[in-house]
Short mmCIF file of C-alpha atoms in Angstrom, two decimals:
data_model
loop_
_atom_site.label_atom_id
_atom_site.label_comp_id
_atom_site.label_asym_id
_atom_site.label_seq_id
_atom_site.Cartn_x
_atom_site.Cartn_y
_atom_site.Cartn_z
CA MET X 276 7.49 2.28 36.95
CA THR X 277 10.07 2.29 34.46
CA LYS X 278 8.46 0.05 32.15
CA PRO X 279 7.82 1.64 28.84
CA ILE X 280 4.51 2.42 26.87
CA GLY X 281 4.09 0.70 23.44
CA VAL X 282 2.65 2.01 20.39
CA PHE X 283 2.13 0.03 17.12
CA ASP X 284 0.84 1.06 13.83
CA SER X 285 0.67 -0.25 10.42
CA GLY X 286 3.59 2.03 9.15
CA VAL X 287 4.89 5.31 9.91
CA GLY X 288 1.44 7.36 10.63
CA GLY X 289 1.25 6.35 14.36
CA LEU X 290 4.28 8.65 14.71
CA THR X 291 1.59 11.65 15.07
CA VAL X 292 0.46 9.74 18.23
CA VAL X 293 4.03 9.42 19.46
CA LYS X 294 4.58 13.10 19.19
CA GLU X 295 1.65 13.91 21.38
CA LEU X 296 2.51 10.99 23.82
CA ILE X 297 6.14 12.94 24.20
CA ARG X 298 4.47 16.19 24.47
CA GLU X 299 1.95 14.92 27.18
CA LEU X 300 4.43 12.49 28.88
CA PRO X 301 8.01 13.60 28.51
CA PHE X 302 9.23 11.28 31.11
CA GLU X 303 7.87 8.11 29.69
CA ASP X 304 9.96 5.60 27.75
CA ILE X 305 7.97 4.51 24.39
CA VAL X 306 8.71 1.59 22.31
CA TYR X 307 7.13 2.08 18.69
CA PHE X 308 6.61 -0.76 16.25
CA GLY X 309 5.80 0.03 12.60
CA ASP X 310 4.59 -2.89 10.57
CA THR X 311 6.12 -1.62 7.33
CA ALA X 312 6.83 -5.07 5.82
CA ARG X 313 2.69 -5.48 5.68
CA VAL X 314 1.55 -1.91 5.43
CA PRO X 315 -1.14 -0.57 4.56
CA TYR X 316 -3.85 -2.40 6.62
CA GLY X 317 -6.39 -0.10 5.27
CA ILE X 318 -7.35 -2.35 2.18
CA LYS X 319 -6.89 -5.86 4.01
CA SER X 320 -9.46 -7.99 5.41
CA LYS X 321 -10.74 -8.06 9.24
CA GLU X 322 -9.05 -11.42 9.97
CA THR X 323 -5.78 -10.40 8.47
CA VAL X 324 -5.67 -7.31 10.27
CA ILE X 325 -6.61 -8.93 13.60
CA ARG X 326 -3.69 -11.34 13.04
CA PHE X 327 -1.20 -8.87 12.47
CA SER X 328 -2.35 -6.96 15.38
CA ILE X 329 -2.01 -9.91 17.61
CA GLU X 330 1.52 -10.40 16.39
CA ASN X 331 2.54 -6.89 16.83
CA THR X 332 0.91 -6.81 20.47
CA LEU X 333 3.26 -9.79 21.24
CA PHE X 334 6.08 -8.02 20.04
CA LEU X 335 5.63 -5.02 22.25
CA LEU X 336 4.95 -7.59 25.34
CA LYS X 337 8.40 -8.89 24.66
CA HIS X 338 9.63 -5.47 25.50
CA LYS X 339 7.72 -5.41 28.75
CA VAL X 340 5.22 -2.72 28.00
CA LYS X 341 3.03 -1.42 30.63
CA LEU X 342 0.26 0.04 28.19
CA ILE X 343 -0.28 -0.52 24.58
CA CYS X 344 -1.63 2.04 22.10
CA VAL X 345 -2.81 0.95 19.02
CA ALA X 346 -2.26 4.12 16.82
CA CYS X 347 -3.40 2.67 13.62
CA ASN X 348 -7.14 3.45 12.85
CA THR X 349 -7.73 0.38 10.90
CA SER X 350 -6.37 -1.99 13.65
CA SER X 351 -8.48 0.08 16.16
CA SER X 352 -11.48 -0.25 14.13
CA VAL X 353 -11.42 -3.84 13.38
CA ALA X 354 -9.22 -5.57 15.80
CA LEU X 355 -9.48 -3.84 19.28
CA PRO X 356 -12.06 -6.02 20.77
CA ALA X 357 -10.29 -9.34 19.74
CA ILE X 358 -6.86 -8.03 21.12
CA LYS X 359 -8.25 -6.64 24.20
CA SER X 360 -9.97 -10.08 24.85
CA HIS X 361 -6.51 -12.09 24.33
CA PHE X 362 -4.23 -9.89 26.64
CA LYS X 363 -4.13 -8.49 30.19
CA VAL X 364 -2.16 -5.31 29.40
CA PRO X 365 -4.23 -2.26 29.12
CA ILE X 366 -4.72 -1.69 25.38
CA ILE X 367 -6.14 1.67 24.08
CA GLY X 368 -7.09 2.57 20.46
CA VAL X 369 -7.65 5.77 18.75
CA ILE X 370 -11.51 5.84 18.06
CA THR X 371 -12.98 6.51 21.58
CA PRO X 372 -10.55 9.25 22.39
CA GLY X 373 -11.47 11.03 19.01
CA VAL X 374 -15.26 10.17 19.13
CA ARG X 375 -15.47 11.76 22.59
CA GLU X 376 -13.90 14.83 21.45
CA ALA X 377 -15.88 15.25 18.41
CA VAL X 378 -19.52 14.56 20.31
CA TYR X 379 -18.10 17.46 22.98
CA ALA X 380 -17.47 19.58 20.11
CA THR X 381 -20.39 19.34 17.44
CA ARG X 382 -23.24 21.81 17.96
CA ASN X 383 -25.67 20.98 15.08
CA ARG X 384 -25.09 17.22 15.98
CA ARG X 385 -23.81 16.19 12.51
CA ILE X 386 -20.32 14.57 12.52
CA GLY X 387 -18.35 13.29 9.39
CA VAL X 388 -15.71 11.02 9.60
CA ILE X 389 -12.97 10.26 7.05
CA GLY X 390 -10.50 7.08 6.91
CA THR X 391 -9.19 4.38 5.06
CA LYS X 392 -11.66 1.79 3.43
CA GLY X 393 -11.07 -0.60 6.21
CA THR X 394 -11.91 2.05 8.93
CA ILE X 395 -15.01 3.22 7.33
CA LYS X 396 -16.38 -0.28 6.34
CA SER X 397 -16.03 -1.29 10.14
CA ARG X 398 -18.42 1.38 11.23
CA ALA X 399 -16.41 1.48 14.08
CA TYR X 400 -16.69 5.31 14.44
CA GLU X 401 -20.31 5.43 13.69
CA ASN X 402 -21.06 2.69 16.26
CA GLU X 403 -19.01 4.40 18.93
CA ILE X 404 -20.68 7.81 18.28
CA LYS X 405 -24.13 6.38 18.32
CA HIS X 406 -23.16 4.70 21.62
CA PHE X 407 -22.49 8.30 22.94
CA ASN X 408 -25.59 9.84 21.65
CA PRO X 409 -27.75 7.98 19.17
CA GLU X 410 -29.45 11.03 17.99
CA ILE X 411 -26.03 12.48 16.05
CA GLU X 412 -26.03 12.24 12.45
CA VAL X 413 -22.87 10.90 11.03
CA VAL X 414 -21.39 10.94 7.50
CA ALA X 415 -18.32 8.44 6.90
CA LEU X 416 -16.36 8.46 3.95
CA ALA X 417 -13.18 6.68 2.68
CA CYS X 418 -10.50 8.89 1.14
CA PRO X 419 -8.13 6.27 0.16
CA LEU X 420 -5.87 8.59 -1.97
CA PHE X 421 -4.93 10.85 1.09
CA VAL X 422 -2.42 8.45 2.12
CA PRO X 423 -0.13 8.03 -0.65
CA PHE X 424 -0.61 11.85 -1.26
CA VAL X 425 0.72 12.35 2.56
CA GLU X 426 3.58 9.72 1.93
CA GLU X 427 4.60 11.18 -1.32
CA GLY X 428 4.76 14.74 0.41
CA TRP X 429 2.30 16.39 -1.91
CA LEU X 430 0.65 18.40 1.34
CA SER X 431 -0.35 21.39 -0.67
CA GLY X 432 -1.06 22.66 -3.99
CA LYS X 433 -3.64 22.31 -6.65
CA VAL X 434 -3.74 18.64 -7.33
CA VAL X 435 -4.15 17.56 -3.63
CA MET X 436 -6.60 20.38 -3.21
CA ASP X 437 -8.65 18.90 -6.17
CA VAL X 438 -8.58 15.60 -4.67
CA ALA X 439 -9.89 16.79 -1.37
CA LYS X 440 -12.78 18.86 -3.09
CA THR X 441 -13.85 15.61 -4.74
CA TYR X 442 -13.77 13.53 -1.37
CA LEU X 443 -15.18 15.94 0.84
CA LYS X 444 -18.20 17.20 -1.06
CA PRO X 445 -20.66 15.01 0.61
CA LEU X 446 -19.47 16.27 4.08
CA LYS X 447 -20.08 19.81 2.82
CA ASP X 448 -23.58 18.79 1.53
CA ALA X 449 -24.44 17.25 4.62
CA HIS X 450 -23.48 20.36 6.66
CA VAL X 451 -21.36 18.69 9.22
CA ASP X 452 -19.93 20.90 11.91
CA THR X 453 -17.22 18.48 13.00
CA VAL X 454 -15.07 16.31 11.15
CA ILE X 455 -12.89 13.33 12.63
CA LEU X 456 -9.89 12.79 10.94
CA GLY X 457 -9.92 8.91 11.18
CA CYS X 458 -6.56 7.98 9.75
CA THR X 459 -3.17 8.85 11.38
CA HIS X 460 -1.99 10.23 8.17
CA TYR X 461 -4.75 13.07 7.74
CA PRO X 462 -3.41 15.52 10.26
CA LEU X 463 -0.70 16.48 7.85
CA LEU X 464 -3.41 17.48 5.33
CA LYS X 465 -5.19 19.62 7.82
CA PRO X 466 -4.47 22.98 6.00
CA VAL X 467 -5.90 21.29 2.80
CA ILE X 468 -8.98 19.83 4.55
CA LYS X 469 -9.78 23.07 6.61
CA LYS X 470 -9.42 25.24 3.15
CA VAL X 471 -11.95 22.79 1.59
CA LEU X 472 -14.38 22.51 4.68
CA GLY X 473 -14.53 26.27 5.68
CA ARG X 474 -13.70 27.69 9.05
CA GLY X 475 -17.10 26.79 10.30
CA VAL X 476 -16.04 22.93 10.82
CA THR X 477 -13.91 21.78 13.72
CA LEU X 478 -11.45 19.09 12.85
CA ILE X 479 -10.71 16.44 15.37
CA ASP X 480 -7.16 14.88 15.46
CA SER X 481 -7.52 11.91 17.80
CA ALA X 482 -3.71 11.72 18.68
CA LYS X 483 -3.93 14.38 21.31
CA GLN X 484 -7.01 12.84 22.83
CA VAL X 485 -5.09 9.44 23.00
CA ALA X 486 -2.10 10.83 24.85
CA ILE X 487 -4.59 12.49 27.59
CA GLU X 488 -6.09 9.10 27.89
CA VAL X 489 -2.89 7.21 28.15
CA LYS X 490 -1.83 9.61 31.05
CA LYS X 491 -5.22 9.24 32.72
CA ILE X 492 -4.89 5.44 32.78
CA LEU X 493 -1.37 5.21 33.87
CA SER X 494 -2.21 7.75 36.77
CA VAL X 495 -5.23 5.35 37.68
CA GLU X 496 -2.84 2.58 37.74
CA SER X 497 -0.13 4.38 39.62
CA GLU X 498 2.22 3.50 36.56
CA LEU X 499 3.23 7.12 35.70
CA ASN X 500 6.83 8.38 35.77
CA GLY X 501 7.87 10.75 38.00
CA HIS X 502 9.21 14.25 37.06
CA ARG X 503 12.36 13.26 38.94
CA ARG X 504 14.06 10.96 36.16
CA ASN X 505 15.31 11.72 33.11
CA ARG X 506 13.50 12.54 29.96
CA GLY X 507 11.92 9.22 28.52
CA ARG X 508 13.90 7.09 25.76
CA HIS X 509 12.27 6.51 22.53
CA LYS X 510 12.84 3.45 20.57
CA PHE X 511 11.47 2.68 16.94
CA TYR X 512 11.33 -0.80 15.28
CA VAL X 513 10.01 -1.70 12.10
CA SER X 514 9.61 -4.88 10.11
CA ASP X 515 11.15 -3.49 6.90
CA ASN X 516 12.74 -0.47 5.20
CA PRO X 517 14.12 1.65 8.12
CA GLU X 518 15.37 4.17 5.48
CA TRP X 519 11.84 4.44 4.25
CA PHE X 520 10.35 4.97 7.72
CA ASN X 521 13.10 7.67 8.52
CA GLY X 522 12.45 9.43 5.65
CA LEU X 523 8.96 9.85 6.24
CA ALA X 524 9.38 10.11 10.17
CA ARG X 525 10.54 13.54 10.38
CA ARG X 526 7.38 14.66 8.45
CA PHE X 527 5.06 12.86 10.95
CA LEU X 528 7.11 13.63 14.36
CA GLY X 529 8.69 16.96 13.51
CA GLY X 530 11.91 15.74 14.27
CA PRO X 531 14.56 13.44 12.96
CA LEU X 532 14.78 9.80 14.58
CA VAL X 533 17.73 8.04 16.01
CA ASN X 534 17.47 4.28 16.87
CA VAL X 535 15.22 2.70 14.23
CA LYS X 536 15.85 -1.01 14.08
CA LYS X 537 14.47 -3.46 11.63
CA VAL X 538 13.26 -6.69 13.11
CA LYS X 539 11.73 -10.01 11.84
CA MET Y 216 1.32 -31.05 -21.27
CA THR Y 217 -1.53 -30.28 -19.21
CA LYS Y 218 0.58 -28.66 -16.40
CA PRO Y 219 -0.45 -25.05 -15.94
CA ILE Y 220 1.36 -21.92 -16.22
CA GLY Y 221 2.36 -20.11 -13.07
CA VAL Y 222 1.83 -16.34 -12.63
CA PHE Y 223 2.47 -14.46 -9.29
CA ASP Y 224 2.02 -10.69 -8.61
CA SER Y 225 2.16 -8.64 -5.41
CA GLY Y 226 -1.64 -8.12 -5.73
CA VAL Y 227 -4.07 -7.61 -8.90
CA GLY Y 228 -1.94 -5.83 -11.43
CA GLY Y 229 -0.44 -9.25 -12.82
CA LEU Y 230 -4.01 -9.79 -14.08
CA THR Y 231 -2.89 -7.35 -17.12
CA VAL Y 232 -0.30 -10.34 -18.04
CA VAL Y 233 -3.19 -12.91 -17.62
CA LYS Y 234 -5.23 -11.24 -20.10
CA GLU Y 235 -2.40 -11.34 -22.70
CA LEU Y 236 -1.47 -14.90 -21.64
CA ILE Y 237 -5.18 -16.02 -22.61
CA ARG Y 238 -5.24 -14.14 -25.79
CA GLU Y 239 -1.88 -15.48 -26.94
CA LEU Y 240 -2.45 -19.13 -25.41
CA PRO Y 241 -5.90 -19.83 -25.05
CA PHE Y 242 -5.52 -23.85 -24.46
CA GLU Y 243 -3.22 -23.40 -21.52
CA ASP Y 244 -4.20 -23.57 -17.86
CA ILE Y 245 -3.17 -20.87 -15.59
CA VAL Y 246 -2.75 -20.63 -11.84
CA TYR Y 247 -2.47 -16.97 -10.54
CA PHE Y 248 -1.30 -16.01 -7.24
CA GLY Y 249 -1.87 -12.40 -5.93
CA ASP Y 250 -0.06 -11.52 -2.68
CA THR Y 251 -2.81 -9.15 -1.34
CA ALA Y 252 -2.03 -9.60 1.99
CA ARG Y 253 1.33 -8.11 1.74
CA VAL Y 254 0.77 -5.62 -1.36
CA PRO Y 255 2.19 -3.18 -2.43
CA TYR Y 256 5.92 -4.60 -2.99
CA GLY Y 257 7.00 -1.16 -4.46
CA ILE Y 258 7.92 0.34 -1.20
CA LYS Y 259 9.62 -2.78 0.41
CA SER Y 260 13.19 -3.45 0.76
CA LYS Y 261 14.96 -5.94 -1.66
CA GLU Y 262 15.44 -8.59 0.88
CA THR Y 263 11.88 -8.61 2.03
CA VAL Y 264 10.94 -8.74 -2.00
CA ILE Y 265 12.96 -11.78 -2.46
CA ARG Y 266 11.49 -13.54 0.57
CA PHE Y 267 8.11 -12.80 -0.57
CA SER Y 268 8.96 -13.96 -4.01
CA ILE Y 269 10.41 -17.02 -2.96
CA GLU Y 270 7.19 -18.02 -0.89
CA ASN Y 271 4.98 -17.25 -4.05
CA THR Y 272 7.20 -19.41 -6.13
CA LEU Y 273 6.86 -22.39 -3.58
CA PHE Y 274 3.16 -21.77 -3.61
CA LEU Y 275 3.02 -21.94 -7.35
CA LEU Y 276 5.30 -25.22 -7.49
CA LYS Y 277 2.61 -26.74 -5.33
CA HIS Y 278 0.34 -26.31 -8.19
CA LYS Y 279 2.75 -27.96 -10.42
CA VAL Y 280 3.24 -25.20 -12.74
CA LYS Y 281 5.46 -26.12 -15.89
CA LEU Y 282 6.52 -22.22 -16.12
CA ILE Y 283 6.59 -19.30 -13.76
CA CYS Y 284 5.74 -15.78 -14.87
CA VAL Y 285 6.79 -13.05 -12.37
CA ALA Y 286 4.20 -10.51 -13.46
CA CYS Y 287 5.14 -7.96 -10.73
CA ASN Y 288 7.83 -5.30 -11.88
CA THR Y 289 9.29 -4.75 -8.63
CA SER Y 290 9.85 -8.56 -7.96
CA SER Y 291 11.14 -8.89 -11.64
CA SER Y 292 13.53 -6.10 -10.69
CA VAL Y 293 14.90 -6.90 -7.51
CA ALA Y 294 14.17 -10.58 -6.93
CA LEU Y 295 14.46 -12.49 -10.21
CA PRO Y 296 18.17 -13.50 -10.33
CA ALA Y 297 17.56 -14.81 -6.78
CA ILE Y 298 14.75 -16.76 -7.63
CA LYS Y 299 16.18 -18.16 -10.97
CA SER Y 300 19.01 -19.51 -9.15
CA HIS Y 301 16.89 -21.20 -6.72
CA PHE Y 302 14.48 -23.21 -8.77
CA LYS Y 303 14.74 -25.45 -11.81
CA VAL Y 304 11.32 -24.48 -13.26
CA PRO Y 305 11.83 -21.74 -16.13
CA ILE Y 306 11.21 -18.41 -14.61
CA ILE Y 307 10.58 -15.36 -16.53
CA GLY Y 308 10.00 -11.61 -15.68
CA VAL Y 309 8.45 -8.58 -17.15
CA ILE Y 310 11.88 -6.41 -17.62
CA THR Y 311 13.76 -8.10 -20.49
CA PRO Y 312 10.66 -8.45 -22.80
CA GLY Y 313 9.77 -5.08 -22.19
CA VAL Y 314 13.15 -3.65 -22.71
CA ARG Y 315 13.57 -5.70 -25.94
CA GLU Y 316 10.43 -4.12 -27.25
CA ALA Y 317 11.58 -0.77 -26.43
CA VAL Y 318 15.15 -0.79 -27.71
CA TYR Y 319 13.72 -1.99 -31.02
CA ALA Y 320 10.94 0.81 -30.90
CA THR Y 321 13.14 3.79 -30.05
CA ARG Y 322 14.26 6.03 -33.13
CA ASN Y 323 16.41 8.77 -31.30
CA ARG Y 324 17.64 6.18 -28.68
CA ARG Y 325 16.38 8.07 -25.72
CA ILE Y 326 13.84 5.67 -23.53
CA GLY Y 327 11.93 6.65 -20.45
CA VAL Y 328 11.15 4.15 -17.77
CA ILE Y 329 8.43 4.78 -15.26
CA GLY Y 330 7.60 2.55 -12.12
CA THR Y 331 7.27 2.23 -8.53
CA LYS Y 332 10.16 3.42 -6.20
CA GLY Y 333 11.45 -0.08 -6.04
CA THR Y 334 11.65 -0.60 -9.42
CA ILE Y 335 13.29 2.52 -10.24
CA LYS Y 336 15.61 2.13 -7.36
CA SER Y 337 16.83 -1.31 -8.65
CA ARG Y 338 18.01 0.36 -11.94
CA ALA Y 339 16.91 -3.14 -13.47
CA TYR Y 340 15.30 -1.45 -16.60
CA GLU Y 341 18.32 0.88 -17.09
CA ASN Y 342 20.89 -2.07 -16.64
CA GLU Y 343 18.91 -4.23 -18.94
CA ILE Y 344 18.68 -1.46 -21.68
CA LYS Y 345 22.34 -0.95 -21.64
CA HIS Y 346 22.84 -4.55 -21.83
CA PHE Y 347 21.18 -4.31 -25.36
CA ASN Y 348 22.72 -1.14 -26.31
CA PRO Y 349 25.08 0.90 -24.20
CA GLU Y 350 24.57 3.91 -26.32
CA ILE Y 351 20.69 4.31 -25.36
CA GLU Y 352 20.02 7.41 -22.98
CA VAL Y 353 17.54 6.06 -20.12
CA VAL Y 354 15.42 8.50 -18.09
CA ALA Y 355 13.99 6.56 -15.04
CA LEU Y 356 11.32 8.04 -13.08
CA ALA Y 357 9.10 6.77 -9.91
CA CYS Y 358 5.53 7.63 -10.19
CA PRO Y 359 4.14 6.37 -6.83
CA LEU Y 360 0.69 7.72 -7.01
CA PHE Y 361 -0.45 6.33 -10.20
CA VAL Y 362 -1.05 2.83 -8.49
CA PRO Y 363 -3.48 4.13 -5.73
CA PHE Y 364 -5.22 6.36 -8.66
CA VAL Y 365 -5.89 3.01 -10.77
CA GLU Y 366 -6.87 1.18 -7.83
CA GLU Y 367 -9.26 4.06 -6.88
CA GLY Y 368 -10.48 4.06 -10.48
CA TRP Y 369 -9.62 7.36 -11.41
CA LEU Y 370 -8.24 6.59 -14.72
CA SER Y 371 -9.24 10.01 -16.43
CA GLY Y 372 -10.18 13.51 -15.57
CA LYS Y 373 -8.45 16.68 -14.59
CA VAL Y 374 -6.78 15.43 -11.36
CA VAL Y 375 -5.04 12.50 -12.71
CA MET Y 376 -4.28 14.35 -15.76
CA ASP Y 377 -2.47 16.97 -13.45
CA VAL Y 378 -0.59 14.12 -11.45
CA ALA Y 379 0.46 12.58 -14.81
CA LYS Y 380 1.76 16.30 -16.09
CA THR Y 381 3.91 16.84 -13.03
CA TYR Y 382 5.47 13.26 -12.95
CA LEU Y 383 5.93 13.11 -16.72
CA LYS Y 384 7.70 16.56 -17.23
CA PRO Y 385 11.23 15.21 -16.95
CA LEU Y 386 10.49 12.57 -19.81
CA LYS Y 387 9.14 15.28 -21.99
CA ASP Y 388 12.04 17.74 -21.24
CA ALA Y 389 14.53 14.88 -22.23
CA HIS Y 390 12.51 14.36 -25.37
CA VAL Y 391 12.40 10.34 -25.02
CA ASP Y 392 10.65 8.98 -27.93
CA THR Y 393 9.66 5.60 -26.05
CA VAL Y 394 8.37 5.08 -22.60
CA ILE Y 395 8.25 1.81 -20.95
CA LEU Y 396 5.33 1.35 -18.62
CA GLY Y 397 7.31 -0.44 -15.84
CA CYS Y 398 4.33 -1.41 -13.52
CA THR Y 399 1.46 -3.46 -14.24
CA HIS Y 400 -0.92 -0.78 -13.30
CA TYR Y 401 0.15 1.91 -15.72
CA PRO Y 402 -1.47 0.37 -18.82
CA LEU Y 403 -4.83 1.47 -17.51
CA LEU Y 404 -3.70 4.89 -17.44
CA LYS Y 405 -2.30 4.60 -21.05
CA PRO Y 406 -4.85 7.13 -22.50
CA VAL Y 407 -3.78 9.77 -19.89
CA ILE Y 408 -0.28 9.05 -20.23
CA LYS Y 409 -0.29 9.16 -24.03
CA LYS Y 410 -2.17 12.49 -23.89
CA VAL Y 411 0.41 14.29 -21.51
CA LEU Y 412 3.34 12.89 -23.62
CA GLY Y 413 2.08 13.29 -27.15
CA ARG Y 414 1.42 10.88 -30.22
CA GLY Y 415 5.19 11.02 -30.85
CA VAL Y 416 6.12 8.78 -28.13
CA THR Y 417 5.48 5.11 -28.12
CA LEU Y 418 4.16 3.55 -25.11
CA ILE Y 419 5.71 -0.01 -24.23
CA ASP Y 420 3.26 -2.32 -22.16
CA SER Y 421 5.18 -5.41 -21.29
CA ALA Y 422 2.43 -7.71 -20.91
CA LYS Y 423 2.04 -8.57 -24.36
CA GLN Y 424 5.80 -9.23 -24.87
CA VAL Y 425 5.83 -11.60 -21.82
CA ALA Y 426 2.96 -13.75 -23.50
CA ILE Y 427 4.89 -14.29 -26.63
CA GLU Y 428 8.14 -14.92 -24.53
CA VAL Y 429 6.17 -17.49 -22.71
CA LYS Y 430 4.85 -19.19 -25.92
CA LYS Y 431 8.29 -19.28 -27.38
CA ILE Y 432 9.79 -21.17 -24.39
CA LEU Y 433 6.90 -23.61 -24.03
CA SER Y 434 7.48 -24.19 -27.56
CA VAL Y 435 11.14 -24.66 -27.50
CA GLU Y 436 10.46 -27.12 -24.40
CA SER Y 437 7.67 -28.67 -26.29
CA GLU Y 438 5.30 -28.11 -23.38
CA LEU Y 439 2.63 -26.14 -25.51
CA ASN Y 440 -0.99 -27.49 -25.22
CA GLY Y 441 -2.41 -28.44 -28.75
CA HIS Y 442 -5.40 -26.86 -30.23
CA ARG Y 443 -7.25 -30.16 -29.83
CA ARG Y 444 -8.12 -29.85 -26.20
CA ASN Y 445 -10.79 -27.57 -24.48
CA ARG Y 446 -10.02 -23.60 -23.84
CA GLY Y 447 -7.57 -23.34 -20.55
CA ARG Y 448 -8.89 -23.30 -16.99
CA HIS Y 449 -7.79 -20.21 -14.89
CA LYS Y 450 -7.51 -20.31 -11.18
CA PHE Y 451 -6.87 -17.36 -8.93
CA TYR Y 452 -5.43 -17.51 -5.40
CA VAL Y 453 -4.88 -14.63 -3.23
CA SER Y 454 -3.55 -14.10 0.30
CA ASP Y 455 -6.32 -11.89 1.47
CA ASN Y 456 -9.44 -10.01 0.63
CA PRO Y 457 -10.64 -11.97 -2.43
CA GLU Y 458 -13.76 -9.27 -2.60
CA TRP Y 459 -11.17 -6.45 -3.02
CA PHE Y 460 -9.27 -8.51 -5.64
CA ASN Y 461 -12.59 -9.51 -7.48
CA GLY Y 462 -13.82 -5.63 -7.48
CA LEU Y 463 -10.44 -4.76 -9.27
CA ALA Y 464 -10.15 -7.64 -11.33
CA ARG Y 465 -12.63 -6.81 -13.94
CA ARG Y 466 -10.78 -3.64 -14.48
CA PHE Y 467 -7.71 -5.50 -15.19
CA LEU Y 468 -8.73 -8.46 -17.07
CA GLY Y 469 -11.68 -6.87 -18.84
CA GLY Y 470 -14.13 -9.19 -17.54
CA PRO Y 471 -15.33 -10.96 -14.20
CA LEU Y 472 -13.52 -13.65 -12.41
CA VAL Y 473 -14.89 -16.87 -11.13
CA ASN Y 474 -13.01 -19.13 -8.74
CA VAL Y 475 -11.04 -16.75 -6.65
CA LYS Y 476 -9.67 -18.40 -3.49
CA LYS Y 477 -8.06 -17.16 -0.45
CA VAL Y 478 -5.10 -19.09 0.95
CA LYS Y 479 -2.71 -18.75 3.82
#
């Protein structure tokens, strides 16, 4: 029962998922791995992302996790079937929970998806949406500059607004009423994206849905930690540059981190 | 005599150096390695960049290169002393050639340096400039958004101009008359940077100086290929995503590539 939940991401973005996990499951221990030595995954080939994802899974299994949450959208898009087929531990990605919410939210059956090049190229979101409802129209767009803007901390102002206007124009033109933020960094640009797309558009941030899904699975498998014990402990491992990770962590997690360790 | 020149970079940017090597030394064979599986180096720690640089050097040595050119500014800044101490083959970086040119060009003894976070944090350019002339004032700035803008192909227009204005303001305020483009991607933004800084400022692109340096060393060591043989052959290896590399290569090299191979 006291085994931790494992979370991995290509870097720091997965902390938006950790934030929601802590909110939803305050008594669970969490082990996070951020692959900061090989970030970003979004421009890498499918085989490479699969190889990295398997290595990350093996790392988390060494920490005896009871469930693995693939917080990285690129890994979830291109590597999830491969790693699910390799390992016995329950593994959940960020695609399906976000898609379920979006399909539920849309009124006009037009959904937009934004993400990295790797995520969009994989068509994982499109396929999953069509799986739920083949009649939904999907407009999927890569917005590669959003991640560097978030990591630079340029979260508002004229420049990022102009970038968002350029990227998001096809979504406006297509009159989507729901947009999936298909990258863990994008929730930090919510105010900008909302301003560009207008109030009529619902933004889906999958982190919250992922946390609810994790709770459901642990509950079904009777692996939930009860309320009697203390609040969960959270450990963070990175493959490089813990200072960089720590500097950005506050932005993603909404608070400072302790206990960030570098591993090989 | 027929051994190739080796060039490595974290990704595609080193092709700006290859372009100048081909212009300066058309009869030399070149083997290029772009570490696209682990790009970018600019946000990674010193130890990690050193480890990657050693691995890249070993790869080139397997191709029996007669000289290695470290085209990556981050590697040159943080890893050059380490790899020079390990290997017998002549190894040259991009820092010293650029610095020599800048020190020669400045009239008011105020030099600006722009680069990635890793390059700027290393203070390699500052130390090298001071080594040539301790009286020169150096203003060094990281411009992390420039690389993603170049890779996205946003090389002109309002948005990139606004980014450049924001980043380069401290250089204008300091009245530098010479600026070193301390990242292989930045030469592609020359028109924007020139427009922001004004005509009075000389931009130093080290690629050309590196090629001249390579020619000098090969000549001293009697390793230059004569004019009698055919034009050199150029081979390109990447650690991931040859399509992505190829797509960007045209922008950097000014022509299409043949012969890009993925290696482990």
